Amino acid sequence: MDPSRVLVVDDDDTVREVLRRYLTRDGHDVLEAADGPTGLRLVRSHHPDLIVLDLMLPGMDGLQVCREVRRTSTVPVIMLTALGQESDRVVGLEFGADDYVVKPFSPRELALRVSRVLQRSRGPAAPAAPGSAEVTSADGELSANALSRTARRGGDELALTSREFDLLHFLLAHPGQVFSRTELMEQVWGWSFGDQSTVTVHVRRLREKVEPDPTKPTRIVTVWGVGYRLDGDLRPADPG
């Protein structure tokens, strides 16, 4: 497999230098930008496989860059933020970021997150059981194929980010089961730590794409005090 191309957008020269060293050591090709407009131009011209994006940038902040990227691309975005309030971090997720890391951070930890996100986005999601690479809802309205990493609603392909796809595939593979945010963080994100609001925001974003009325969800329902459940029985897709 060709090396992954990672774009690091941060106005701190030291941060870019350290991340370049760690990511290059892991075999990635690294592009750099010190401001928002330059980062956005590199996204459009070089089509990176993943973006590490600082929230506070000159020229155009990270939220604006993320919003523009999401107009045309589902490339994974890991946002860097020095802001400590949960509401500030959630805004980045609402704008389409897949994850965030709070500064100061461990470069090794961030490099590991990059590798894990790239592995998920470039390869098949782990099927829940043999033969379950493709799963569909009981009414056949929703389907997700882990091999092609494509999802459909009523025959139309859905534009999902890497995390949104993983979450949908996992829920389709476990219909009727209730999962807490902690369990979803472990099973879908592969982390035993992290801010659970990440899960909340991704569920909200996924509902906007799969629910007939996202304000009154009937597919991904909330089980109050417990977590989330995909309603309906799993029906394996026709292998033919």
Tab-separated table of C-alpha atoms in Angstrom:
chain	number	residue	atom	x	y	z
A	1	MET	CA	0.000	0.000	0.000
A	2	ASP	CA	1.299	3.492	-0.867
A	3	PRO	CA	2.296	5.766	2.028
A	4	SER	CA	-0.543	7.833	3.430
A	5	ARG	CA	-0.412	11.572	2.857
A	6	VAL	CA	-1.012	13.581	6.033
A	7	LEU	CA	-1.508	17.345	5.993
A	8	VAL	CA	-0.554	19.195	9.194
A	9	VAL	CA	-2.043	22.701	9.435
A	10	ASP	CA	-0.648	24.622	12.417
A	11	ASP	CA	0.914	28.064	12.768
A	12	ASP	CA	3.394	26.805	15.392
A	13	ASP	CA	6.647	25.848	13.672
A	14	THR	CA	7.670	23.596	16.551
A	15	VAL	CA	4.402	21.652	16.471
A	16	ARG	CA	4.725	21.084	12.726
A	17	GLU	CA	8.366	20.022	13.062
A	18	VAL	CA	7.650	17.519	15.843
A	19	LEU	CA	4.621	16.051	14.083
A	20	ARG	CA	6.526	15.809	10.802
A	21	ARG	CA	9.254	13.829	12.541
A	22	TYR	CA	6.865	11.420	14.256
A	23	LEU	CA	4.574	10.946	11.257
A	24	THR	CA	7.469	10.485	8.820
A	25	ARG	CA	8.948	7.898	11.159
A	26	ASP	CA	5.646	6.012	10.884
A	27	GLY	CA	5.955	5.980	7.089
A	28	HIS	CA	3.602	8.819	6.179
A	29	ASP	CA	4.210	11.548	3.628
A	30	VAL	CA	3.721	14.856	5.417
A	31	LEU	CA	2.520	18.159	3.960
A	32	GLU	CA	2.596	21.342	6.033
A	33	ALA	CA	0.725	24.631	6.156
A	34	ALA	CA	1.062	27.506	8.613
A	35	ASP	CA	-2.299	29.166	7.947
A	36	GLY	CA	-5.851	28.307	6.968
A	37	PRO	CA	-5.916	29.463	3.332
A	38	THR	CA	-2.685	27.600	2.533
A	39	GLY	CA	-4.009	24.481	4.216
A	40	LEU	CA	-7.223	24.636	2.208
A	41	ARG	CA	-5.285	25.051	-1.047
A	42	LEU	CA	-3.181	21.983	-0.219
A	43	VAL	CA	-6.330	19.986	0.522
A	44	ARG	CA	-7.707	20.832	-2.900
A	45	SER	CA	-4.459	20.319	-4.818
A	46	HIS	CA	-2.897	17.321	-3.033
A	47	HIS	CA	-5.937	15.420	-1.674
A	48	PRO	CA	-4.432	14.232	1.643
A	49	ASP	CA	-5.593	11.007	3.291
A	50	LEU	CA	-5.901	12.739	6.686
A	51	ILE	CA	-5.700	16.291	8.032
A	52	VAL	CA	-4.323	17.350	11.412
A	53	LEU	CA	-5.896	20.777	11.808
A	54	ASP	CA	-5.249	23.417	14.465
A	55	LEU	CA	-8.307	25.318	15.637
A	56	MET	CA	-6.626	28.719	15.997
A	57	LEU	CA	-5.079	29.711	12.658
A	58	PRO	CA	-4.267	33.004	10.934
A	59	GLY	CA	-6.188	33.971	7.831
A	60	MET	CA	-8.925	31.369	8.285
A	61	ASP	CA	-9.510	29.454	11.495
A	62	GLY	CA	-9.699	25.685	11.722
A	63	LEU	CA	-13.482	25.658	11.927
A	64	GLN	CA	-13.778	27.525	8.642
A	65	VAL	CA	-11.224	25.239	7.003
A	66	CYS	CA	-13.052	22.145	8.264
A	67	ARG	CA	-16.382	23.451	7.034
A	68	GLU	CA	-14.955	24.140	3.566
A	69	VAL	CA	-13.298	20.712	3.432
A	70	ARG	CA	-16.570	19.012	4.340
A	71	ARG	CA	-18.342	20.619	1.383
A	72	THR	CA	-16.488	18.320	-1.005
A	73	SER	CA	-14.589	15.682	0.991
A	74	THR	CA	-14.990	13.072	3.726
A	75	VAL	CA	-11.241	12.983	4.470
A	76	PRO	CA	-10.628	12.279	8.190
A	77	VAL	CA	-9.879	15.405	10.234
A	78	ILE	CA	-8.221	15.420	13.654
A	79	MET	CA	-8.525	18.874	15.189
A	80	LEU	CA	-5.949	20.335	17.572
A	81	THR	CA	-7.294	22.727	20.178
A	82	ALA	CA	-5.837	24.586	23.127
A	83	LEU	CA	-9.314	25.417	24.389
A	84	GLY	CA	-10.336	23.554	27.514
A	85	GLN	CA	-14.104	24.002	27.514
A	86	GLU	CA	-16.131	21.031	26.270
A	87	SER	CA	-18.396	23.363	24.299
A	88	ASP	CA	-15.394	24.664	22.355
A	89	ARG	CA	-14.290	21.129	21.481
A	90	VAL	CA	-17.795	20.047	20.483
A	91	VAL	CA	-17.998	22.903	17.977
A	92	GLY	CA	-15.149	21.310	16.020
A	93	LEU	CA	-16.981	17.991	15.911
A	94	GLU	CA	-20.160	19.750	14.794
A	95	PHE	CA	-18.231	21.279	11.893
A	96	GLY	CA	-17.228	17.798	10.724
A	97	ALA	CA	-14.021	16.900	12.563
A	98	ASP	CA	-13.624	13.189	13.284
A	99	ASP	CA	-11.724	13.708	16.515
A	100	TYR	CA	-9.819	16.305	18.481
A	101	VAL	CA	-6.675	16.383	20.614
A	102	VAL	CA	-6.175	19.008	23.327
A	103	LYS	CA	-2.870	20.887	23.501
A	104	PRO	CA	-0.399	20.217	25.007
A	105	PHE	CA	-0.465	16.680	23.653
A	106	SER	CA	1.838	13.702	23.338
A	107	PRO	CA	3.215	13.534	19.770
A	108	ARG	CA	3.438	9.755	20.070
A	109	GLU	CA	-0.216	9.509	21.092
A	110	LEU	CA	-1.298	11.750	18.222
A	111	ALA	CA	0.779	9.736	15.743
A	112	LEU	CA	-0.904	6.552	17.001
A	113	ARG	CA	-4.334	8.111	16.552
A	114	VAL	CA	-3.421	9.158	13.020
A	115	SER	CA	-2.333	5.623	12.156
A	116	ARG	CA	-5.483	4.101	13.628
A	117	VAL	CA	-7.796	6.494	11.809
A	118	LEU	CA	-5.955	5.910	8.535
A	119	GLN	CA	-6.101	2.154	9.004
A	120	ARG	CA	-9.851	2.298	9.469
A	121	SER	CA	-10.458	4.710	6.607
A	122	ARG	CA	-8.289	2.851	4.087
A	123	GLY	CA	-9.157	-0.720	5.027
A	124	PRO	CA	-12.277	-2.711	5.796
A	125	ALA	CA	-13.949	-2.295	9.124
A	126	ALA	CA	-13.781	-5.411	11.234
A	127	PRO	CA	-16.966	-7.419	10.600
A	128	ALA	CA	-18.911	-8.352	13.714
A	129	ALA	CA	-19.204	-11.948	12.520
A	130	PRO	CA	-18.145	-14.081	9.536
A	131	GLY	CA	-19.993	-12.995	6.422
A	132	SER	CA	-21.150	-9.717	7.962
A	133	ALA	CA	-18.940	-7.347	5.976
A	134	GLU	CA	-22.149	-6.038	4.428
A	135	VAL	CA	-25.044	-5.364	6.753
A	136	THR	CA	-28.463	-3.850	6.185
A	137	SER	CA	-31.483	-2.794	8.204
A	138	ALA	CA	-34.529	-5.037	8.412
A	139	ASP	CA	-36.470	-2.957	5.892
A	140	GLY	CA	-33.485	-2.814	3.535
A	141	GLU	CA	-33.450	0.984	3.699
A	142	LEU	CA	-29.952	1.283	5.168
A	143	SER	CA	-26.861	-0.740	4.264
A	144	ALA	CA	-23.128	-0.528	4.869
A	145	ASN	CA	-20.374	-2.511	3.169
A	146	ALA	CA	-17.103	-2.718	5.116
A	147	LEU	CA	-15.083	-3.914	2.122
A	148	SER	CA	-15.937	-0.967	-0.130
A	149	ARG	CA	-16.647	1.335	2.830
A	150	THR	CA	-19.832	2.550	1.214
A	151	ALA	CA	-23.204	3.101	2.835
A	152	ARG	CA	-26.588	3.594	1.225
A	153	ARG	CA	-29.994	4.859	2.184
A	154	GLY	CA	-32.795	3.798	-0.122
A	155	GLY	CA	-30.315	3.044	-2.894
A	156	ASP	CA	-28.553	6.412	-2.682
A	157	GLU	CA	-24.959	6.454	-1.495
A	158	LEU	CA	-24.403	8.388	1.721
A	159	ALA	CA	-21.546	10.865	2.136
A	160	LEU	CA	-20.206	9.703	5.502
A	161	THR	CA	-16.966	10.539	7.236
A	162	SER	CA	-14.769	7.647	8.326
A	163	ARG	CA	-16.121	7.707	11.879
A	164	GLU	CA	-19.719	8.055	10.767
A	165	PHE	CA	-19.326	5.002	8.545
A	166	ASP	CA	-17.744	2.947	11.335
A	167	LEU	CA	-20.539	3.920	13.710
A	168	LEU	CA	-23.284	3.057	11.225
A	169	HIS	CA	-21.712	-0.286	10.311
A	170	PHE	CA	-21.318	-1.220	13.977
A	171	LEU	CA	-24.919	-0.358	14.835
A	172	LEU	CA	-26.272	-2.190	11.776
A	173	ALA	CA	-24.257	-5.227	12.803
A	174	HIS	CA	-25.811	-5.151	16.299
A	175	PRO	CA	-29.512	-4.309	15.788
A	176	GLY	CA	-31.667	-4.017	18.861
A	177	GLN	CA	-28.686	-3.876	21.232
A	178	VAL	CA	-28.163	-0.908	23.522
A	179	PHE	CA	-24.647	0.537	23.772
A	180	SER	CA	-23.463	3.199	26.177
A	181	ARG	CA	-21.256	6.002	24.941
A	182	THR	CA	-18.320	4.380	26.724
A	183	GLU	CA	-18.943	1.086	24.903
A	184	LEU	CA	-19.255	2.847	21.539
A	185	MET	CA	-16.029	4.741	22.228
A	186	GLU	CA	-14.267	1.431	22.837
A	187	GLN	CA	-15.894	-0.580	20.032
A	188	VAL	CA	-15.995	2.036	17.251
A	189	TRP	CA	-13.163	4.411	18.140
A	190	GLY	CA	-10.971	1.726	19.687
A	191	TRP	CA	-10.205	3.898	22.719
A	192	SER	CA	-10.676	3.203	26.400
A	193	PHE	CA	-10.443	6.934	27.134
A	194	GLY	CA	-11.655	10.176	25.617
A	195	ASP	CA	-14.440	12.724	25.806
A	196	GLN	CA	-17.776	10.950	25.351
A	197	SER	CA	-19.249	14.038	23.701
A	198	THR	CA	-17.401	12.793	20.608
A	199	VAL	CA	-19.885	9.921	20.447
A	200	THR	CA	-22.866	12.198	21.095
A	201	VAL	CA	-21.961	14.533	18.249
A	202	HIS	CA	-21.285	11.695	15.802
A	203	VAL	CA	-24.650	10.118	16.595
A	204	ARG	CA	-26.302	13.470	15.961
A	205	ARG	CA	-24.465	13.904	12.666
A	206	LEU	CA	-25.267	10.367	11.565
A	207	ARG	CA	-28.959	10.862	12.355
A	208	GLU	CA	-29.018	13.873	10.041
A	209	LYS	CA	-28.050	11.552	7.190
A	210	VAL	CA	-30.073	8.388	7.929
A	211	GLU	CA	-33.232	9.514	9.712
A	212	PRO	CA	-36.414	10.598	7.879
A	213	ASP	CA	-36.758	13.277	10.573
A	214	PRO	CA	-33.550	13.785	12.612
A	215	THR	CA	-35.485	15.717	15.272
A	216	LYS	CA	-37.595	12.595	15.919
A	217	PRO	CA	-35.182	9.684	15.346
A	218	THR	CA	-36.739	6.291	14.730
A	219	ARG	CA	-33.660	4.352	13.583
A	220	ILE	CA	-30.901	5.344	15.997
A	221	VAL	CA	-32.874	5.859	19.170
A	222	THR	CA	-31.801	7.104	22.565
A	223	VAL	CA	-32.352	4.794	25.522
A	224	TRP	CA	-32.426	7.327	28.305
A	225	GLY	CA	-29.859	6.787	31.010
A	226	VAL	CA	-28.176	4.000	29.027
A	227	GLY	CA	-27.113	4.929	25.491
A	228	TYR	CA	-28.153	4.284	21.898
A	229	ARG	CA	-29.823	1.463	19.977
A	230	LEU	CA	-30.440	0.758	16.309
A	231	ASP	CA	-34.061	-0.333	16.049
A	232	GLY	CA	-34.996	-3.321	13.925
A	233	ASP	CA	-33.592	-6.759	13.142
A	234	LEU	CA	-30.496	-7.330	11.059
A	235	ARG	CA	-31.084	-8.884	7.680
A	236	PRO	CA	-27.891	-9.983	5.878
A	237	ALA	CA	-27.526	-8.454	2.435
A	238	ASP	CA	-27.869	-10.662	-0.613
A	239	PRO	CA	-24.327	-11.938	-1.265
A	240	GLY	CA	-25.138	-12.133	-4.951
